[in-house]
Amino acid sequence: MSDSIIKIEDLHKSYITGKNSLHVLKGINIDIKHGEMVSIMGSSGSGKSTLLNILGILDNYDEGAYFLNDIHIGKMSEKKAAQFRNKYIGFIFQSFNLISFKTALENVALPLYYQNISRKKRNAIALEYLDRMGLKEWSDHLPSELSGGQKQRVAIARALISKPKIILADEPTGALDTQTSYEVMDILHEVNRTGITVIIVTHETDIAQLTQRIIRLKDGIIESNDYVTNETVESTTILQ
Amino acid sequence: MFDRDRWQEIISAIKKNKLRSALTAFGVFWGIFMLVVMIGSGNGLKNGVYEGVKDFATNSAFVWTQNTTVPYKGFKRGRDWNFTNRDMKLIRDQVAGIDLIAPRLSGWKLNNGENVVRGKKAASFSVNGDYPSYRKIDPCDMIYGRYINQEDIIRKRKVCIIGERVYDVMFEKDEDPVGKYLRVNGVYFKVIGVFRSKNPKINIGSDKKESIYLPFTTMQHTFNYGDRVHYFAMTVKPGYNVEKVLDKVVTVLKKHHTIAPDDEEAVGNFNLEKEVKTIQYVFLGIDILIWIVGIGTLIAGAVGVSNIMLVIVKERTKEIGIQRAIGASPWKIISQIIAESVFLTSIAGFVGLALGTMVLKLVSTAIEQNAGQSEEEMFFINPEIGVQIAVSAFLILIITGIIAGLIPARKAIKIKPIEALRHE
């Protein structure tokens, strides 16, 4: 077993809309190790969302290869994909994507519901995770009664509850103010320290600077793939 | 499959748009309501028609004489003729498949003025001569005493059995008539029984309630009918077709009485089997129509449910996307949507079933109250639906619900999580 959690080799992806074919990813190579915290940057249209979808097994690719935890992820049935997502990947979204009629607790417990874990057990686990996010007393509240930061923390708890190997965060701070953004990033750092690989898609440089490595995409290819220097880390620490 | 989370989703989906859910459910409700009411009404009509005829032997026919219409072998047309005792024997000997023959005499020619007298009471009733076998064709209960038996026939006893009305008029209330005498057309007959027909709606010649039956032989002898038979009833043995046997009977009779074989009118007959079959076909037709209309209405309701489920799926694209992203399998989504659809249809259907049954019950009660007041014949009795039909209607509902949910569910799993999450 290699030390790579994600390994992507010469990945191509095109979208076909009518007669036009849009070549979005033009040969991407990425290798992310266990326990890394990486950010993917790029302007809109650079293909970063597509890449994230492929990483999250939410979309398939045309050419190349994708290994998740050394398992080749090719074309697979939706059922299988759902199992993989449930087992390996926790998602965090820009718009939180909590289910509106479920309480914070039930939202967090949802992935365990899909693993057919009993209600009592999954609610107990969910409460534990909410507690870790400092939201224990908010467990009975509906998403509409929570602030943006609270919602995102609930979403993080939900992403963590299935004990994933990777957290995929799509613009996790996009809908939050600066202060809350840093709080969320702190939480993600903490998550990363427990050994979970964190991949953040963002277009905010200061957020990206808080990760160990920045992969920049441009027009479907990797423009740069640099480790964040200590210097910048320091500067962000100051900023923090 | 039905845990709390599932119910929560179903309830929240319905609550989200109460009016829409209610209107959708109404379609299914109306479908099943109509089906129940129509089937119930159909059964009511059927019960109304069959009530009072259902015990009559359906493999039977009646045969009587009419004036000839075709000149034949020197006889001119319009000749009057009669059956005789010999004809009965001839038929029994020559026609296969005959089970019972019950020759009858009809005393309508005796019926002038108040022909029945008992003490100071006098009234007009019709008089028939009968064999014991007639009871097997037109069954009756004996309120008092017994039916005419073979001994009465052989000994030509001067006994009679009387209909309910005759008893009411000629006797005191609760008086035991057995052993009492009635003067019928000047001759005294001992009453041996009071009968109540099980088929009050089938009356031949006269109302059975207002009839007096004498032993056939007694009547022939006492009132100078010689060996005449006015008409006769017959049944066929199992496996024989009434129509075919009847044809042979008619042929035998025509030959014996020198009637033209092509004279269609001379031998009058009534084939009960054929009539019953016709009625059965009419009801079959009504039943088919009811089911077509009922199922059609139900399908319209189901299409409504399906349609609204499509809208719900569309509305919840994002939610379904989230669920898929955090690991819900396609089956989980499909079963969720089908569960919602089945839930909606079953609730609506159950209400329809309950309300429909209630309406039938109300109608039934109203009819019974009416029937208690008037003596008139009811053509609509006891509208009801059987448990079997109720159960199958419910099964149809659930299947409808599943089918109605299937199309939206298929659409739901086609939603790619990414598209759902892009859906802003």
XYZ file of C-alpha atoms in Angstrom:
664
model
C 0.000 0.000 0.000
C 1.392 3.340 -1.042
C 1.157 6.430 1.094
C -1.104 8.138 -1.446
C -4.750 8.573 -0.580
C -5.546 10.122 -3.927
C -3.652 9.455 -7.094
C -4.782 10.853 -10.398
C -3.016 10.031 -13.627
C -3.499 11.899 -16.880
C -7.136 12.640 -16.260
C -9.307 13.918 -19.107
C -12.880 15.022 -18.980
C -15.101 16.563 -21.643
C -18.636 17.757 -21.462
C -20.718 17.294 -24.533
C -23.424 19.849 -24.986
C -25.256 19.264 -28.222
C -22.695 19.273 -31.018
C -20.028 21.023 -29.007
C -17.590 19.181 -26.875
C -16.044 21.128 -24.061
C -12.697 19.751 -22.979
C -12.584 20.705 -19.319
C -9.756 18.650 -17.865
C -6.815 18.135 -20.158
C -4.514 15.669 -18.485
C -4.317 16.193 -14.752
C -1.794 14.440 -12.507
C -2.217 14.765 -8.776
C -0.826 12.773 -5.899
C -2.141 13.525 -2.430
C -0.692 11.696 0.557
C -2.484 10.488 3.643
C -3.058 13.280 6.116
C -2.305 16.129 3.755
C -4.227 19.365 3.658
C -4.386 20.641 0.116
C -6.212 23.459 -1.549
C -7.227 23.583 -5.170
C -7.454 27.040 -6.672
C -8.510 28.356 -9.983
C -10.762 30.891 -11.588
C -14.190 29.868 -12.725
C -13.959 27.681 -15.780
C -10.580 26.352 -14.793
C -12.079 22.936 -14.176
C -11.700 22.873 -10.410
C -15.325 22.035 -9.744
C -15.186 19.225 -12.285
C -12.069 17.887 -10.648
C -13.741 18.030 -7.254
C -16.761 16.158 -8.587
C -14.544 13.444 -9.981
C -12.617 13.229 -6.722
C -15.922 12.919 -4.894
C -17.129 10.181 -7.255
C -19.999 12.467 -8.125
C -18.983 12.429 -11.771
C -17.011 10.124 -13.976
C -14.064 10.856 -16.233
C -13.200 10.010 -19.810
C -9.535 9.086 -19.776
C -6.798 8.427 -17.275
C -7.030 6.800 -13.891
C -8.153 7.685 -10.410
C -7.046 5.723 -7.367
C -8.757 6.371 -4.084
C -6.922 4.718 -1.204
C -5.232 2.536 -3.858
C -8.589 1.423 -5.245
C -9.174 2.157 -8.882
C -12.292 4.219 -9.284
C -13.660 3.634 -12.755
C -17.137 3.405 -14.050
C -19.247 1.940 -11.298
C -22.860 1.535 -10.400
C -24.527 4.326 -8.501
C -25.029 1.992 -5.591
C -21.331 1.250 -5.410
C -20.471 4.914 -5.798
C -22.824 5.769 -2.957
C -21.108 3.201 -0.756
C -17.683 4.598 -1.600
C -18.793 8.134 -0.892
C -20.322 7.068 2.381
C -17.198 5.189 3.439
C -14.331 7.355 2.264
C -15.490 10.876 1.617
C -17.068 13.602 3.675
C -18.482 16.557 1.782
C -18.657 20.148 2.884
C -20.432 22.597 0.599
C -20.451 26.318 0.161
C -24.194 26.537 0.717
C -24.016 24.050 3.619
C -26.713 21.869 2.016
C -28.371 20.881 5.220
C -31.797 19.308 4.925
C -34.236 21.955 5.988
C -36.815 19.862 7.798
C -34.327 17.909 9.840
C -32.800 19.166 13.074
C -29.069 19.733 13.400
C -28.769 16.385 15.142
C -30.692 14.523 12.441
C -28.673 16.195 9.712
C -25.444 15.054 11.328
C -26.812 11.540 11.820
C -27.959 11.183 8.206
C -24.880 9.416 6.757
C -25.220 6.792 9.496
C -28.868 6.345 8.528
C -27.631 5.329 5.088
C -25.379 2.804 6.787
C -28.483 1.354 8.467
C -27.323 2.182 11.961
C -30.146 2.288 14.510
C -31.655 5.645 15.291
C -30.692 5.596 18.932
C -27.096 4.734 18.214
C -26.641 7.194 15.379
C -28.217 10.026 17.367
C -25.870 9.353 20.257
C -22.877 9.474 17.887
C -24.239 12.583 16.190
C -24.590 14.348 19.530
C -20.971 13.547 20.278
C -19.855 15.112 16.998
C -22.054 18.163 17.547
C -20.505 18.525 20.962
C -17.068 18.525 19.375
C -18.260 21.402 17.193
C -19.562 23.164 20.301
C -23.159 22.890 19.131
C -24.551 20.429 21.637
C -27.227 22.796 22.862
C -28.253 23.533 19.282
C -28.931 19.916 18.391
C -32.715 20.300 18.316
C -32.673 23.387 16.125
C -33.604 23.396 12.480
C -31.014 24.741 10.019
C -33.102 27.872 9.530
C -32.544 28.725 13.199
C -28.746 28.568 12.925
C -26.208 31.148 11.812
C -24.006 30.575 8.763
C -21.009 29.503 10.860
C -23.164 27.168 12.916
C -24.620 25.649 9.779
C -21.178 25.025 8.375
C -20.090 23.428 11.631
C -23.140 21.158 11.496
C -22.168 20.309 7.906
C -18.613 19.506 9.030
C -19.954 17.293 11.806
C -22.076 15.537 9.208
C -19.051 15.081 6.952
C -17.023 13.622 9.809
C -19.545 11.268 11.328
C -18.976 8.472 8.827
C -15.250 8.578 9.703
C -14.114 9.392 6.191
C -10.535 9.266 4.960
C -10.955 12.484 3.013
C -12.870 15.683 3.524
C -13.792 17.411 0.272
C -14.725 21.003 0.896
C -16.172 23.024 -1.963
C -15.724 26.703 -1.136
C -16.412 25.990 2.541
C -15.968 29.635 3.468
C -17.590 31.135 0.393
C -20.761 32.108 2.198
C -19.150 33.184 5.448
C -17.633 36.385 6.763
C -13.901 36.562 7.403
C -14.110 35.861 11.121
C -16.287 32.789 10.695
C -14.186 31.679 7.748
C -11.124 31.466 9.972
C -13.092 29.629 12.619
C -14.158 27.069 10.049
C -10.571 26.780 8.822
C -9.455 26.196 12.413
C -11.890 23.347 12.671
C -10.674 21.909 9.382
C -7.089 22.115 10.666
C -8.136 20.255 13.760
C -9.811 17.636 11.589
C -6.628 17.362 9.555
C -4.593 16.816 12.710
C -6.636 13.676 13.443
C -5.180 12.217 10.265
C -7.958 12.938 7.801
C -6.892 14.281 4.440
C -8.539 17.618 3.711
C -8.997 18.981 0.210
C -10.375 22.464 -0.101
C -11.534 24.078 -3.308
C -11.421 27.815 -2.961
C -10.740 30.978 -4.854
C -9.713 32.911 -1.751
C -5.923 33.144 -1.560
C -5.811 33.700 2.167
C -7.834 30.565 2.768
C -5.601 28.600 0.414
C -2.557 29.926 2.239
C -3.767 28.159 5.366
C -3.243 24.747 3.742
C -0.010 22.884 3.192
C -0.109 22.783 -0.566
C -1.830 24.760 -3.271
C -2.736 23.221 -6.609
C -3.615 25.899 -9.158
C -5.676 24.984 -12.152
C -5.939 26.979 -15.309
C -7.836 25.978 -18.430
C -7.932 22.358 -17.468
C -4.291 21.865 -16.677
C -2.257 22.236 -13.509
C -0.528 25.557 -13.578
C 1.364 25.145 -10.365
C 1.611 22.705 -7.496
C 3.542 24.294 -4.675
C 4.003 23.697 -1.007
C 3.120 26.747 1.000
C 6.328 28.293 2.337
C 6.826 28.912 5.994
C 6.982 32.552 5.241
C 3.466 32.656 3.963
C 2.295 30.450 6.769
C 3.732 32.941 9.165
C 2.114 35.804 7.384
C -1.245 34.087 7.551
C -0.688 33.316 11.183
C -0.172 37.018 11.718
C -3.230 37.681 9.664
C -5.110 35.269 11.828
C -38.265 0.057 5.659
C -40.595 2.364 7.538
C -38.515 3.984 10.209
C -38.962 7.377 11.731
C -36.766 9.189 9.247
C -38.829 7.899 6.383
C -42.092 8.977 7.997
C -40.560 12.309 8.801
C -39.733 12.839 5.143
C -43.167 11.746 4.002
C -44.939 13.997 6.466
C -42.687 16.949 5.725
C -43.188 16.519 1.986
C -46.946 16.479 2.423
C -46.978 19.308 4.918
C -44.858 21.489 2.694
C -47.800 21.998 0.411
C -50.957 20.915 2.101
C -53.359 22.131 -0.554
C -51.469 20.426 -3.332
C -51.263 17.177 -1.395
C -54.961 17.369 -0.598
C -55.950 18.009 -4.210
C -53.737 15.195 -5.402
C -55.140 12.836 -2.831
C -58.631 13.882 -3.851
C -58.106 12.368 -7.299
C -57.403 8.959 -5.844
C -60.080 9.407 -3.202
C -62.658 10.153 -5.874
C -61.556 7.197 -7.976
C -61.958 4.670 -5.212
C -65.087 6.358 -3.887
C -66.735 6.111 -7.294
C -65.609 2.515 -7.704
C -67.060 1.526 -4.337
C -70.334 3.360 -4.847
C -70.750 2.018 -8.368
C -69.951 -1.574 -7.435
C -72.265 -1.265 -4.452
C -75.058 0.113 -6.620
C -74.505 -2.615 -9.182
C -74.792 -5.203 -6.446
C -77.870 -3.445 -5.116
C -79.497 -3.686 -8.506
C -78.484 -7.303 -8.810
C -79.800 -8.142 -5.339
C -83.013 -6.297 -6.157
C -83.545 -8.318 -9.300
C -82.452 -11.664 -7.926
C -84.292 -11.249 -4.621
C -87.494 -13.217 -4.865
C -86.386 -15.205 -7.893
C -83.116 -16.668 -6.804
C -84.525 -19.904 -5.402
C -86.494 -20.697 -8.528
C -85.134 -23.657 -10.448
C -83.159 -22.019 -13.233
C -82.920 -25.176 -15.320
C -86.648 -25.083 -15.870
C -89.152 -24.205 -18.562
C -92.893 -23.720 -18.780
C -94.964 -25.019 -21.688
C -98.565 -24.170 -22.580
C -100.923 -24.462 -25.546
C -101.906 -21.728 -27.964
C -104.154 -21.725 -31.010
C -102.485 -23.150 -34.094
C -101.366 -20.711 -36.774
C -100.612 -23.084 -39.634
C -103.211 -25.298 -41.387
C -102.062 -28.910 -41.319
C -103.454 -32.267 -42.475
C -106.961 -31.030 -42.934
C -107.047 -28.951 -39.792
C -107.472 -25.266 -40.411
C -105.466 -22.669 -38.601
C -106.674 -21.203 -35.318
C -107.520 -24.576 -33.817
C -107.829 -24.742 -30.042
C -106.146 -27.712 -28.438
C -105.142 -29.018 -25.006
C -102.499 -31.099 -23.302
C -103.656 -34.319 -21.675
C -102.278 -36.640 -19.018
C -101.072 -38.840 -21.843
C -98.873 -36.106 -23.205
C -97.022 -36.012 -19.915
C -96.325 -39.724 -20.072
C -95.350 -39.445 -23.726
C -92.848 -36.711 -23.013
C -91.331 -38.613 -20.142
C -91.020 -41.726 -22.321
C -89.761 -40.109 -25.481
C -87.592 -37.198 -24.412
C -84.240 -37.826 -22.746
C -82.973 -35.485 -20.100
C -86.261 -34.612 -18.442
C -85.930 -34.517 -14.691
C -89.265 -33.285 -13.337
C -92.583 -32.696 -15.006
C -95.165 -30.835 -13.013
C -98.484 -30.586 -14.876
C -100.719 -27.796 -13.620
C -104.322 -26.819 -13.827
C -105.168 -23.212 -13.569
C -108.533 -22.417 -12.144
C -108.884 -19.025 -13.706
C -112.068 -20.145 -15.384
C -113.513 -20.985 -11.965
C -112.721 -17.578 -10.730
C -116.010 -15.747 -10.991
C -117.027 -13.692 -8.027
C -116.323 -14.709 -4.449
C -115.460 -18.323 -5.034
C -113.918 -19.091 -1.640
C -116.135 -19.122 1.420
C -115.626 -19.882 5.087
C -118.472 -19.096 7.406
C -119.256 -15.430 6.906
C -116.022 -14.774 5.087
C -115.955 -14.824 1.336
C -113.367 -13.748 -1.174
C -112.094 -14.332 -4.646
C -108.939 -16.375 -5.086
C -107.464 -18.305 -7.941
C -107.320 -22.072 -7.761
C -104.565 -24.311 -9.125
C -104.122 -28.022 -9.407
C -100.608 -29.135 -8.555
C -98.267 -32.063 -8.177
C -95.833 -32.310 -5.231
C -92.946 -32.003 -7.713
C -93.884 -28.393 -8.440
C -92.413 -27.433 -5.080
C -88.988 -28.461 -6.365
C -89.294 -26.001 -9.220
C -90.786 -23.135 -7.268
C -89.660 -23.735 -3.667
C -91.717 -22.482 -0.762
C -91.745 -22.529 3.018
C -94.680 -23.984 4.890
C -95.917 -21.564 7.536
C -98.474 -24.119 8.696
C -98.907 -27.799 7.903
C -97.444 -29.524 4.867
C -97.339 -29.421 1.085
C -99.470 -31.615 -1.187
C -98.042 -35.156 -1.252
C -98.232 -38.230 -3.463
C -100.961 -39.783 -1.319
C -103.159 -36.757 -1.904
C -102.646 -37.221 -5.644
C -103.341 -40.969 -5.666
C -106.370 -40.791 -3.393
C -107.639 -37.580 -4.949
C -108.080 -36.188 -1.449
C -110.166 -33.080 -1.077
C -107.417 -31.091 0.587
C -105.782 -27.771 -0.236
C -102.850 -25.581 0.656
C -103.320 -21.842 0.680
C -101.242 -18.737 0.082
C -100.453 -16.115 2.716
C -103.138 -13.678 1.615
C -105.742 -16.404 1.588
C -104.812 -17.241 5.171
C -104.933 -13.576 6.200
C -108.372 -13.095 4.720
C -110.051 -16.365 5.567
C -108.607 -16.988 9.045
C -108.199 -15.066 12.281
C -104.768 -13.836 13.207
C -102.617 -16.679 14.596
C -105.396 -19.200 14.048
C -104.154 -22.673 13.115
C -105.799 -23.366 9.748
C -104.748 -27.004 9.474
C -107.794 -29.273 9.549
C -110.230 -26.388 8.927
C -112.416 -26.387 5.837
C -112.793 -23.898 3.004
C -115.545 -23.970 0.420
C -113.910 -23.558 -2.952
C -116.316 -23.169 -5.861
C -118.967 -24.932 -3.902
C -116.867 -27.883 -2.768
C -115.360 -28.234 0.721
C -111.630 -28.749 0.978
C -109.646 -29.401 4.116
C -106.747 -27.014 4.588
C -103.516 -28.957 5.127
C -100.996 -26.139 4.931
C -100.119 -22.497 4.321
C -97.214 -21.816 2.005
C -94.966 -18.846 1.502
C -93.117 -18.854 -1.788
C -89.389 -18.172 -1.775
C -89.814 -16.524 -5.136
C -92.666 -14.078 -4.624
C -91.745 -12.203 -7.782
C -92.352 -15.076 -10.168
C -96.081 -15.435 -10.602
C -97.660 -17.463 -13.342
C -101.282 -16.749 -14.096
C -102.029 -15.444 -10.629
C -100.400 -14.069 -7.508
C -99.219 -17.009 -5.443
C -100.129 -15.239 -2.221
C -103.729 -15.190 -3.351
C -103.840 -18.763 -4.629
C -105.200 -22.055 -3.417
C -103.432 -25.218 -4.543
C -105.411 -28.451 -4.810
C -103.949 -31.875 -5.594
C -103.838 -32.050 -9.402
C -105.916 -35.225 -9.660
C -108.475 -33.924 -7.196
C -108.936 -30.802 -9.236
C -109.253 -32.682 -12.532
C -111.812 -34.972 -10.985
C -113.832 -32.506 -8.909
C -114.159 -29.747 -11.458
C -114.605 -31.906 -14.528
C -111.374 -31.257 -16.340
C -111.203 -34.857 -17.519
C -107.629 -35.626 -18.458
C -106.777 -32.072 -19.357
C -103.524 -30.370 -18.431
C -103.470 -26.579 -18.753
C -99.748 -26.206 -18.755
C -96.732 -27.831 -17.257
C -93.395 -26.963 -15.742
C -90.351 -29.093 -16.331
C -86.723 -29.277 -15.359
C -83.846 -31.008 -17.088
C -81.274 -33.325 -15.608
C -77.806 -31.935 -14.937
C -75.745 -31.786 -18.109
C -78.744 -31.201 -20.353
C -79.481 -27.952 -22.080
C -83.015 -26.713 -21.431
C -83.368 -25.296 -24.912
C -82.507 -28.575 -26.642
C -84.753 -30.661 -24.392
C -87.526 -28.143 -24.860
C -87.200 -28.436 -28.658
C -87.685 -32.187 -28.439
C -90.670 -31.799 -26.104
C -92.300 -29.391 -28.542
C -91.671 -31.768 -31.443
C -93.216 -34.682 -29.571
C -96.259 -32.610 -28.640
C -96.753 -31.308 -32.180
C -96.569 -34.777 -33.633
C -99.026 -36.191 -31.135
C -101.528 -33.420 -31.677
C -101.150 -33.261 -35.467
C -99.748 -29.738 -35.509
C -97.636 -28.460 -38.382
C -93.916 -28.860 -37.510
C -93.325 -25.308 -38.748
C -96.023 -23.832 -36.507
C -94.016 -21.635 -34.174
C -96.990 -20.407 -32.162
C -98.972 -23.509 -31.222
C -96.785 -24.590 -28.326
C -96.081 -21.647 -26.093
C -93.035 -21.912 -23.883
C -90.841 -19.969 -21.542
C -87.250 -21.022 -21.047
C -86.139 -19.770 -17.645
C -82.546 -20.824 -18.181
C -82.301 -18.606 -21.221
C -83.868 -15.643 -19.429
C -81.573 -16.038 -16.446
C -78.601 -16.163 -18.775
C -79.723 -12.975 -20.486
C -79.999 -11.229 -17.134
C -76.617 -12.574 -16.123
C -75.099 -11.162 -19.296
C -76.703 -7.806 -18.631
C -75.169 -7.753 -15.164
C -71.843 -8.933 -16.499
C -71.975 -5.992 -18.880
C -72.812 -3.615 -16.052
C -69.987 -5.053 -13.951
C -67.468 -4.656 -16.747
C -68.597 -1.101 -17.337
C -68.318 -0.300 -13.624
C -64.805 -1.662 -13.435
C -63.708 0.117 -16.587
C -65.065 3.443 -15.385
C -63.870 2.860 -11.827
C -60.372 1.801 -12.799
C -60.250 4.636 -15.314
C -61.075 7.152 -12.610
C -58.518 5.543 -10.372
C -55.878 5.746 -13.077
C -56.683 9.414 -13.553
C -56.118 9.846 -9.827
C -52.874 7.911 -9.998
C -51.639 10.018 -12.890
C -52.329 13.020 -10.685
C -50.248 11.534 -7.900
C -47.481 10.646 -10.316
C -47.531 14.135 -11.728
C -47.316 15.782 -8.353
C -44.551 13.426 -7.289
C -42.637 14.581 -10.370
C -43.038 18.151 -9.201
C -41.937 17.177 -5.706
C -38.867 15.423 -7.095
C -38.058 18.464 -9.156
C -38.452 20.701 -6.130
C -36.281 18.499 -4.035
C -33.571 17.993 -6.616
C -31.083 19.616 -4.315
C -32.118 17.673 -1.292
C -31.900 14.404 -3.202
C -28.478 15.503 -4.438
C -27.287 16.071 -0.886
C -28.593 12.713 0.204
C -26.816 11.027 -2.677
C -23.587 12.908 -1.941
C -23.532 11.753 1.665
C -24.097 8.167 0.734
C -27.757 7.432 0.096
C -28.024 4.535 -2.314
C -30.347 4.854 -5.312
C -32.639 2.282 -3.735
C -32.992 4.479 -0.660
C -34.169 7.349 -2.850
C -36.479 5.198 -4.964
C -38.073 3.542 -1.987
C -38.518 6.922 -0.327
C -40.424 8.342 -3.271
C -42.488 5.222 -3.773
C -43.268 5.154 -0.069
C -44.524 8.723 -0.321
C -46.644 7.891 -3.317
C -48.080 4.752 -1.730
C -48.709 6.617 1.494
C -50.623 9.352 -0.281
C -52.672 6.948 -2.408
C -53.451 4.572 0.439
C -54.582 7.302 2.803
C -56.741 8.855 0.100
C -57.974 5.464 -1.015
C -58.787 4.383 2.480
C -60.862 7.491 3.049
C -62.601 6.866 -0.277
C -63.269 3.265 0.649
C -64.599 4.215 4.056
C -66.776 7.037 2.756
C -68.057 4.948 -0.128
C -69.009 2.133 2.206
C -70.683 4.667 4.473
C -72.765 6.066 1.624
C -73.827 2.542 0.669
C -74.755 1.817 4.262
C -76.855 4.982 4.438
C -78.646 4.137 1.194
C -79.185 0.596 2.391
C -80.706 1.790 5.669
C -82.931 4.265 3.852
C -84.170 1.518 1.528
C -84.882 -0.837 4.390
C -86.934 1.807 6.165
C -88.861 2.450 2.999
C -89.407 -1.232 2.388
C -90.892 -1.575 5.849
C -93.519 1.012 4.971
C -94.630 -0.086 1.556
C -95.466 -3.456 0.088
C -94.116 -2.459 -3.261
C -91.456 -4.465 -4.930
C -87.944 -3.183 -4.492
C -85.615 -3.200 -7.424
C -82.696 -2.013 -5.367
C -81.853 -4.032 -2.299
C -78.862 -4.131 -0.010
C -76.205 -2.272 -1.995
C -72.922 -3.570 -0.678
C -69.409 -4.459 -1.559
C -67.847 -7.673 -0.400
C -64.721 -7.846 1.710
C -63.032 -9.454 -1.251
C -63.725 -6.468 -3.465
C -62.707 -4.049 -0.715
C -59.426 -5.900 -0.293
C -58.752 -6.066 -4.015
C -59.594 -2.372 -4.347
C -57.044 -1.667 -1.661
C -54.449 -3.823 -3.381
C -55.129 -2.006 -6.626
C -54.547 1.230 -4.736
C -51.196 0.158 -3.408
C -50.103 -1.085 -6.804
C -51.329 2.180 -8.293
C -49.303 4.035 -5.701
C -46.194 2.072 -6.559
C -46.624 2.631 -10.271
C -47.407 6.292 -9.694
C -44.212 6.616 -7.687
C -42.049 4.665 -10.090
C -41.777 7.278 -12.810
C -40.830 10.150 -10.490
C -38.467 7.821 -8.618
C -36.704 6.920 -11.850
C -36.335 10.592 -12.544
C -35.003 11.171 -9.064
C -32.184 8.670 -9.370
C -31.213 10.110 -12.707
C -30.361 13.299 -10.868
C -26.603 13.509 -10.685
C -25.528 14.754 -7.287
C -23.395 17.426 -8.892
C -26.256 18.824 -10.917
C -28.363 18.815 -7.800
C -25.778 20.730 -5.852
C -25.375 23.233 -8.658
C -29.100 23.724 -8.576
C -29.373 27.073 -6.865
